[in-house]
Coordinates of C-alpha atoms and ligand atoms in Angstrom, one line a residue:
X222 CA 0.0 0.0 0.0
X223 CA 1.4 3.4 -1.0
X224 CA 1.4 6.4 1.4
X225 CA 2.3 10.0 1.0
X226 CA 3.3 12.8 3.4
X227 CA 4.0 16.4 2.5
X228 CA 6.9 18.2 4.3
X229 CA 5.6 21.3 6.2
X230 CA 7.7 23.5 3.9
X231 CA 5.7 22.3 0.9
X232 CA 9.0 21.9 -1.0
X233 CA 8.9 18.1 -1.1
X234 CA 6.9 15.1 -0.3
X235 CA 7.8 11.6 0.9
X236 CA 6.2 8.7 -1.0
X237 CA 6.1 5.4 0.9
X238 CA 6.3 2.7 -1.8
X239 CA 7.3 -1.0 -1.7
X240 CA 8.9 -0.6 1.8
X241 CA 10.9 2.5 0.7
X242 CA 10.4 6.2 1.5
X243 CA 11.2 8.2 -1.6
X244 CA 11.4 12.0 -1.5
X245 CA 10.4 14.1 -4.5
X246 CA 10.7 17.9 -4.8
X247 CA 7.8 20.1 -5.8
X248 CA 9.7 21.6 -8.7
X249 CA 10.8 18.2 -9.9
X250 CA 7.3 16.8 -9.8
X251 CA 5.9 19.9 -11.5
X252 CA 8.5 19.7 -14.2
X253 CA 7.9 16.0 -14.8
X254 CA 4.1 16.2 -15.1
X255 CA 2.7 14.1 -17.9
X256 CA -0.5 16.1 -18.4
X257 CA -1.3 17.2 -22.0
X258 CA -0.4 20.8 -21.3
X259 CA 3.1 19.8 -20.1
X260 CA 3.9 16.9 -22.4
X261 CA 2.8 16.3 -26.0
X262 CA 0.5 13.3 -25.9
X263 CA 1.8 12.4 -29.4
X264 CA 5.6 12.3 -29.0
X265 CA 6.1 12.9 -25.3
X266 CA 8.1 16.1 -25.8
X267 CA 7.9 18.7 -23.1
X268 CA 5.8 21.6 -24.2
X269 CA 6.9 24.1 -21.5
X270 CA 10.2 25.7 -20.5
X271 CA 11.2 25.9 -16.9
X272 CA 10.6 29.6 -16.9
X273 CA 6.9 28.9 -17.2
X274 CA 7.0 27.1 -13.8
X275 CA 6.7 29.5 -10.9
X276 CA 9.9 29.3 -8.8
X277 CA 7.7 29.5 -5.7
X278 CA 5.9 26.2 -6.7
X279 CA 4.9 24.2 -3.6
X280 CA 2.9 21.1 -2.9
X281 CA -0.4 22.2 -1.6
X282 CA -2.0 18.7 -1.3
X283 CA -1.1 15.1 -2.1
X284 CA -3.0 11.8 -1.9
X285 CA -2.9 8.3 -3.3
X286 CA -6.0 7.9 -5.4
X287 CA -6.9 5.0 -7.7
X288 CA -3.3 3.7 -7.6
X289 CA -1.8 7.1 -8.6
X290 CA -0.2 9.9 -6.7
X291 CA -2.4 13.0 -7.0
X292 CA -0.5 16.2 -6.3
X293 CA -2.0 19.7 -6.2
X294 CA 0.5 22.5 -6.7
X295 CA 0.4 26.2 -5.5
X296 CA 0.5 29.1 -6.2
X297 CA -0.4 28.1 -9.8
X298 CA -3.2 25.8 -8.9
X299 CA -2.9 22.6 -10.8
X300 CA -3.6 19.0 -10.0
X301 CA -1.6 16.2 -11.6
X302 CA -1.7 12.4 -11.4
X303 CA 1.6 10.5 -11.4
X304 CA 2.0 6.8 -12.2
X305 CA 3.5 5.1 -9.1
X306 CA 5.6 2.7 -11.1
X307 CA 7.1 5.6 -13.1
X308 CA 7.9 7.5 -9.9
X309 CA 9.6 4.4 -8.5
X310 CA 11.6 3.8 -11.7
X311 CA 12.7 7.5 -11.7
X312 CA 13.3 8.0 -8.0
X313 CA 16.5 10.0 -7.2
X314 CA 16.4 9.9 -3.4
X315 CA 19.2 7.4 -2.9
X316 CA 22.8 7.4 -1.8
X317 CA 25.0 7.3 -4.9
X318 CA 27.4 4.7 -3.5
X319 CA 29.1 4.5 -6.9
X320 CA 32.8 4.0 -7.0
X321 CA 34.9 6.1 -9.3
X322 CA 35.1 4.1 -12.5
X323 CA 31.6 2.6 -12.2
X324 CA 29.7 1.4 -15.2
X325 CA 26.0 0.9 -15.9
X326 CA 24.4 -2.4 -14.8
X327 CA 24.0 -3.5 -18.4
X328 CA 27.7 -3.2 -19.0
X329 CA 29.9 -6.2 -18.2
X330 CA 33.6 -5.8 -18.4
X331 CA 35.8 -8.8 -19.4
X332 CA 39.3 -10.1 -20.0
X333 CA 40.8 -13.2 -21.6
X334 CA 38.4 -15.4 -19.6
X335 CA 35.6 -14.4 -22.0
X336 CA 37.5 -16.8 -24.3
X337 CA 35.2 -18.4 -26.9
X338 CA 32.1 -16.9 -25.4
X339 CA 32.2 -13.8 -27.6
X340 CA 28.9 -12.3 -28.6
X341 CA 28.1 -13.9 -31.9
X342 CA 25.1 -14.3 -34.2
X343 CA 24.2 -15.4 -37.7
X344 CA 24.0 -12.6 -40.2
X345 CA 20.7 -13.8 -41.7
X346 CA 19.0 -14.3 -38.4
X347 CA 19.7 -10.8 -37.1
X348 CA 18.5 -9.4 -40.4
X349 CA 15.2 -11.2 -40.5
X350 CA 14.4 -11.9 -36.9
X351 CA 13.9 -8.8 -34.6
X352 CA 14.2 -10.8 -31.4
X353 CA 17.6 -12.2 -32.6
X354 CA 18.7 -8.7 -33.5
X355 CA 17.6 -7.4 -30.1
X356 CA 19.5 -10.1 -28.3
X357 CA 22.7 -9.6 -30.4
X358 CA 22.6 -5.8 -30.0
X359 CA 22.1 -6.2 -26.3
X360 CA 25.3 -8.3 -26.2
X361 CA 27.2 -5.7 -28.2
X362 CA 26.1 -3.0 -25.8
X363 CA 27.0 -5.3 -22.8
X364 CA 30.4 -6.4 -24.0
X365 CA 31.3 -3.6 -26.3
X366 CA 31.7 -5.8 -29.4
X367 CA 30.1 -8.6 -31.3
X368 CA 30.7 -10.8 -34.3
X369 CA 28.4 -11.8 -37.2
X370 CA 28.9 -15.1 -39.1
X371 CA 27.6 -16.5 -42.4
X372 CA 27.2 -13.2 -44.2
X373 CA 27.5 -12.7 -48.0
X374 CA 31.0 -12.5 -49.4
X375 CA 30.1 -9.3 -51.3
X376 CA 31.6 -5.9 -51.9
X377 CA 29.7 -3.4 -49.6
X378 CA 28.1 -6.1 -47.4
X379 CA 29.3 -4.1 -44.4
X380 CA 26.6 -1.5 -45.1
X381 CA 24.0 -4.2 -44.5
X382 CA 25.6 -4.7 -41.0
X383 CA 25.3 -0.9 -40.3
X384 CA 21.6 -1.0 -41.5
X385 CA 20.9 -3.4 -38.6
X386 CA 21.3 -0.6 -36.1
X387 CA 22.1 2.8 -37.5
X388 CA 23.8 4.9 -40.1
X389 CA 27.3 5.2 -41.6
X390 CA 29.5 8.0 -40.3
X391 CA 31.3 9.3 -43.3
X392 CA 34.8 10.7 -42.7
X393 CA 37.8 11.9 -44.8
X394 CA 38.6 8.2 -45.3
X395 CA 35.3 8.0 -47.2
X396 CA 32.0 6.2 -46.6
X397 CA 34.1 3.1 -46.1
X398 CA 37.8 2.1 -46.3
X399 CA 39.6 -0.8 -47.7
X400 CA 42.0 -2.9 -45.7
X401 CA 44.0 -5.0 -48.2
X402 CA 47.1 -6.8 -47.2
X403 CA 49.3 -9.0 -49.3
X404 CA 51.5 -11.1 -47.2
X405 CA 54.6 -12.4 -49.1
X406 CA 58.2 -13.2 -48.2
X407 CA 59.5 -10.3 -50.1
X408 CA 57.6 -7.9 -48.0
X409 CA 58.6 -8.8 -44.5
X410 CA 57.4 -5.6 -43.2
X411 CA 53.9 -7.0 -43.4
X412 CA 54.6 -10.6 -42.3
X413 CA 55.7 -9.8 -38.8
X414 CA 53.6 -6.7 -38.3
X415 CA 51.1 -6.7 -35.5
X416 CA 49.5 -3.5 -34.2
X417 CA 49.1 -2.4 -30.6
X418 CA 45.5 -2.5 -29.5
X419 CA 44.0 0.9 -30.0
X420 CA 40.8 2.8 -30.4
X421 CA 40.3 4.3 -33.9
X422 CA 40.4 8.0 -34.8
X423 CA 40.9 9.5 -31.3
X424 CA 41.7 12.8 -33.1
X425 CA 38.0 13.3 -34.0
X426 CA 35.6 15.0 -31.6
X427 CA 33.1 13.5 -31.4
X428 CA 34.9 10.2 -32.1
X429 CA 33.1 7.7 -34.3
X430 CA 31.8 5.4 -31.6
X431 CA 31.3 2.3 -33.7
X432 CA 33.6 0.6 -36.1
X433 CA 32.5 -2.2 -38.4
X434 CA 35.0 -4.5 -40.1
X435 CA 33.9 -7.0 -42.7
X436 CA 36.0 -9.8 -44.1
X437 CA 35.9 -10.6 -47.8
X438 CA 39.1 -12.6 -48.2
X439 CA 41.4 -14.2 -45.8
X440 CA 43.9 -16.7 -47.1
X441 CA 46.9 -15.7 -45.0
X442 CA 47.6 -17.6 -41.8
X443 CA 47.7 -15.5 -38.6
X444 CA 46.3 -11.9 -38.7
X445 CA 43.6 -12.7 -36.1
X446 CA 41.6 -9.9 -34.6
X447 CA 42.2 -9.1 -31.0
X448 CA 40.1 -7.0 -28.7
X449 CA 40.8 -5.6 -25.2
X450 CA 38.1 -4.2 -22.9
X451 CA 39.4 -0.6 -22.2
X452 CA 37.0 -0.3 -19.3
X453 CA 38.5 -3.3 -17.6
X454 CA 42.0 -2.0 -18.4
X455 CA 41.2 1.3 -16.8
X456 CA 39.7 -0.4 -13.7
X457 CA 42.8 -2.5 -13.4
X458 CA 45.0 0.6 -13.5
X459 CA 42.9 2.1 -10.7
X460 CA 43.2 -1.0 -8.6
X461 CA 47.0 -1.1 -9.1
X462 CA 47.5 2.7 -8.5
X463 CA 44.7 5.1 -7.9
X464 CA 47.0 8.1 -8.4
X465 CA 47.9 6.9 -11.9
X466 CA 44.2 6.4 -12.8
X467 CA 43.4 9.9 -11.5
X468 CA 46.2 11.6 -13.4
X469 CA 45.0 10.1 -16.7
X470 CA 41.3 11.0 -16.0
X471 CA 42.0 14.5 -14.8
X472 CA 44.2 15.8 -17.7
X473 CA 43.6 15.9 -21.4
X474 CA 45.8 14.1 -23.9
X475 CA 46.1 15.4 -27.4
X476 CA 45.6 13.5 -30.6
X477 CA 46.2 14.5 -34.2
X478 CA 46.1 13.3 -37.8
X479 CA 47.3 15.3 -40.7
X480 CA 48.5 12.5 -43.0
X481 CA 46.7 13.6 -46.2
X482 CA 46.1 16.7 -48.2
X483 CA 43.3 18.9 -46.8
X484 CA 43.2 17.2 -43.4
X485 CA 44.4 18.5 -40.0
X486 CA 42.3 16.7 -37.3
X487 CA 42.9 17.5 -33.7
X488 CA 41.2 16.6 -30.4
X489 CA 41.9 17.3 -26.7
X490 CA 40.4 14.7 -24.4
X491 CA 41.6 12.5 -21.5
X492 CA 42.8 9.0 -22.3
X493 CA 40.3 7.8 -19.7
X494 CA 37.2 9.9 -19.7
X495 CA 34.8 10.0 -16.7
X496 CA 31.3 11.5 -16.2
X497 CA 31.2 14.1 -13.4
X498 CA 29.9 11.3 -11.1
X499 CA 32.8 9.0 -11.9
X500 CA 31.2 6.8 -14.5
X501 CA 33.6 5.4 -17.1
X502 CA 32.6 7.1 -20.4
X503 CA 35.4 6.5 -22.9
X504 CA 38.9 5.4 -23.6
X505 CA 41.0 7.0 -26.3
X506 CA 44.3 5.1 -26.8
X507 CA 46.3 5.0 -30.0
X508 CA 50.0 5.2 -30.1
X509 CA 50.0 6.4 -33.7
X510 CA 47.8 9.3 -33.0
X511 CA 49.0 10.8 -29.8
X512 CA 50.3 14.4 -30.2
X513 CA 52.6 16.1 -27.8
X514 CA 50.9 16.2 -24.4
X515 CA 50.9 19.8 -23.2
X516 CA 48.0 19.9 -20.7
X517 CA 49.8 18.2 -17.8
X518 CA 51.6 20.5 -15.4
X519 CA 55.4 20.1 -15.1
X520 CA 55.1 18.6 -11.6
X521 CA 52.7 15.9 -12.8
X522 CA 54.3 14.9 -16.1
X523 CA 56.5 12.1 -14.8
X524 CA 53.5 10.6 -13.0
X525 CA 51.4 11.0 -16.1
X526 CA 54.0 9.2 -18.2
X527 CA 54.3 6.4 -15.6
X528 CA 50.5 6.0 -15.7
X529 CA 50.4 6.1 -19.6
X530 CA 53.1 3.5 -19.7
X531 CA 51.3 1.2 -17.3
X532 CA 48.0 1.5 -19.1
X533 CA 49.8 0.5 -22.3
X534 CA 51.3 -2.5 -20.5
X535 CA 47.9 -3.6 -19.2
X536 CA 46.5 -3.3 -22.7
X537 CA 49.3 -5.4 -24.0
X538 CA 48.9 -8.1 -21.3
X539 CA 47.7 -11.3 -23.0
X540 CA 45.5 -11.9 -19.9
X541 CA 43.3 -9.0 -21.1
X542 CA 42.9 -10.0 -24.7
X543 CA 40.3 -12.0 -26.6
X544 CA 41.2 -13.2 -30.1
X545 CA 39.1 -14.5 -33.0
X546 CA 39.5 -15.0 -36.6
X547 CA 37.4 -13.4 -39.3
X548 CA 36.6 -15.6 -42.2
X549 CA 35.1 -14.3 -45.5
X550 CA 31.5 -13.3 -44.8
X551 CA 32.2 -12.6 -41.1
X552 CA 32.3 -9.2 -39.6
X553 CA 32.6 -7.5 -36.2
X554 CA 31.2 -4.5 -34.6
X555 CA 33.1 -2.7 -31.9
X556 CA 32.2 0.1 -29.5
X557 CA 35.1 2.4 -30.3
X558 CA 34.7 4.4 -27.1
X559 CA 35.4 1.3 -25.0
X560 CA 37.0 -1.7 -26.7
X561 CA 40.4 -1.5 -28.2
X562 CA 41.2 -3.6 -31.3
X563 CA 44.2 -4.8 -33.1
X564 CA 45.4 -7.3 -35.7
X565 CA 47.8 -10.0 -34.8
X566 CA 50.9 -10.6 -36.9
X567 CA 50.7 -12.9 -40.0
X568 CA 52.6 -16.1 -40.1
X569 CA 52.1 -17.2 -43.7
X570 CA 51.7 -16.2 -47.3
X571 CA 48.4 -15.1 -48.7
X572 CA 45.9 -12.2 -49.0
X573 CA 43.5 -10.5 -46.6
X574 CA 40.8 -8.1 -47.7
X575 CA 38.5 -6.3 -45.2
X576 CA 36.2 -3.4 -45.6
X577 CA 35.6 -1.1 -42.7
X578 CA 33.4 1.8 -41.8
X579 CA 32.2 3.9 -38.9
X580 CA 28.9 4.4 -37.3
X581 CA 27.7 5.4 -33.8
X582 CA 26.6 3.8 -30.5
X583 CA 23.7 6.2 -30.0
X584 CA 22.0 4.7 -33.1
X585 CA 22.8 1.2 -31.9
X586 CA 21.4 1.9 -28.4
X587 CA 18.3 3.6 -29.8
X588 CA 17.6 0.6 -32.0
X589 CA 18.2 -1.7 -29.0
X590 CA 15.9 0.3 -26.7
X591 CA 13.2 0.4 -29.4
X592 CA 13.4 -3.4 -30.0
X593 CA 13.3 -4.0 -26.2
X594 CA 10.0 -2.1 -26.0
X595 CA 8.3 -4.1 -28.8
X596 CA 5.8 -6.6 -27.5
X597 CA 7.2 -10.2 -27.8
X598 CA 4.8 -11.1 -30.6
X599 CA 6.0 -8.2 -32.7
X600 CA 9.6 -9.0 -32.1
X601 CA 9.3 -12.4 -33.7
Ligands
FE2_96 FE1 42.0 0.4 -36.0

């Protein structure tokens, strides 16, 4: 049974709900009214600005009626009904209790133990079956990457992957880019070349938050794809040395790319980016793209470099990495704000042809949230 009590000041009320006492402010309740004068019944958009809510707004009366919280405000007299489940889901009266470096409950960090349990689905099934698409996208959001198998071996098939959740983000590299490698003994530069795990394009702001890589040809041995969870690496750094974590989160690094005519990209962001409340938001790490770091005070620079070196060592630690091979018709999608990727060295002769492009996580999360709201019968 729900109960309600108004504070004598009228500035907030306490709602007793499911054994909890949740306080809500008058101004918050008024701002979050769902009546048709406040919110558009069609699209849910707010129709008023805060300036239209009297700063003196107080709760004049409150009661539980027909399973709803009914509040009457003063001085602008207005009575609004609130859904109790909505209030419970949106309650803010709680201790934060979050540690620096926290992540949302639907994010699961991982290391090499993830092993063969990588998020994988069949290309045809996620295209034709919305429930399968929802489940795969949920895994991509949870783990920061996912693989698709049994797709067509066809020029441009990567765009069909993007169509599953969003839109291509075009850059100076084009709508997509080609990754062609010929591995032969006369070109030893390629045969032994592995890349350090990195995030792509840290010199852009905003950074492209999704990368798609689609394999069309793969006859060379080796060249496996490798991924590292940057959030797990950042947390490990913090566990080892909180000061090192702090120095990387509290100063900006600089990134640049000016490798072609007409392009001079620059960005200034921390290697490990936190929200104001300590949530891990993004990792930017790419040894090829770091510019001179000039935003760290002289006194902190040695600590900064020690922290930067250690983060790199953690990223390079095989205990952090998950590897998988991409065969023709297989692709992978990676959250470029979180998961670092690399290619392992080749060990034989042959060819490899991949196509890559960028997209964004907001589109992926939007598609996922929309699919999660579909009734089960519609998602089949
Ligand atoms: Fe890359």
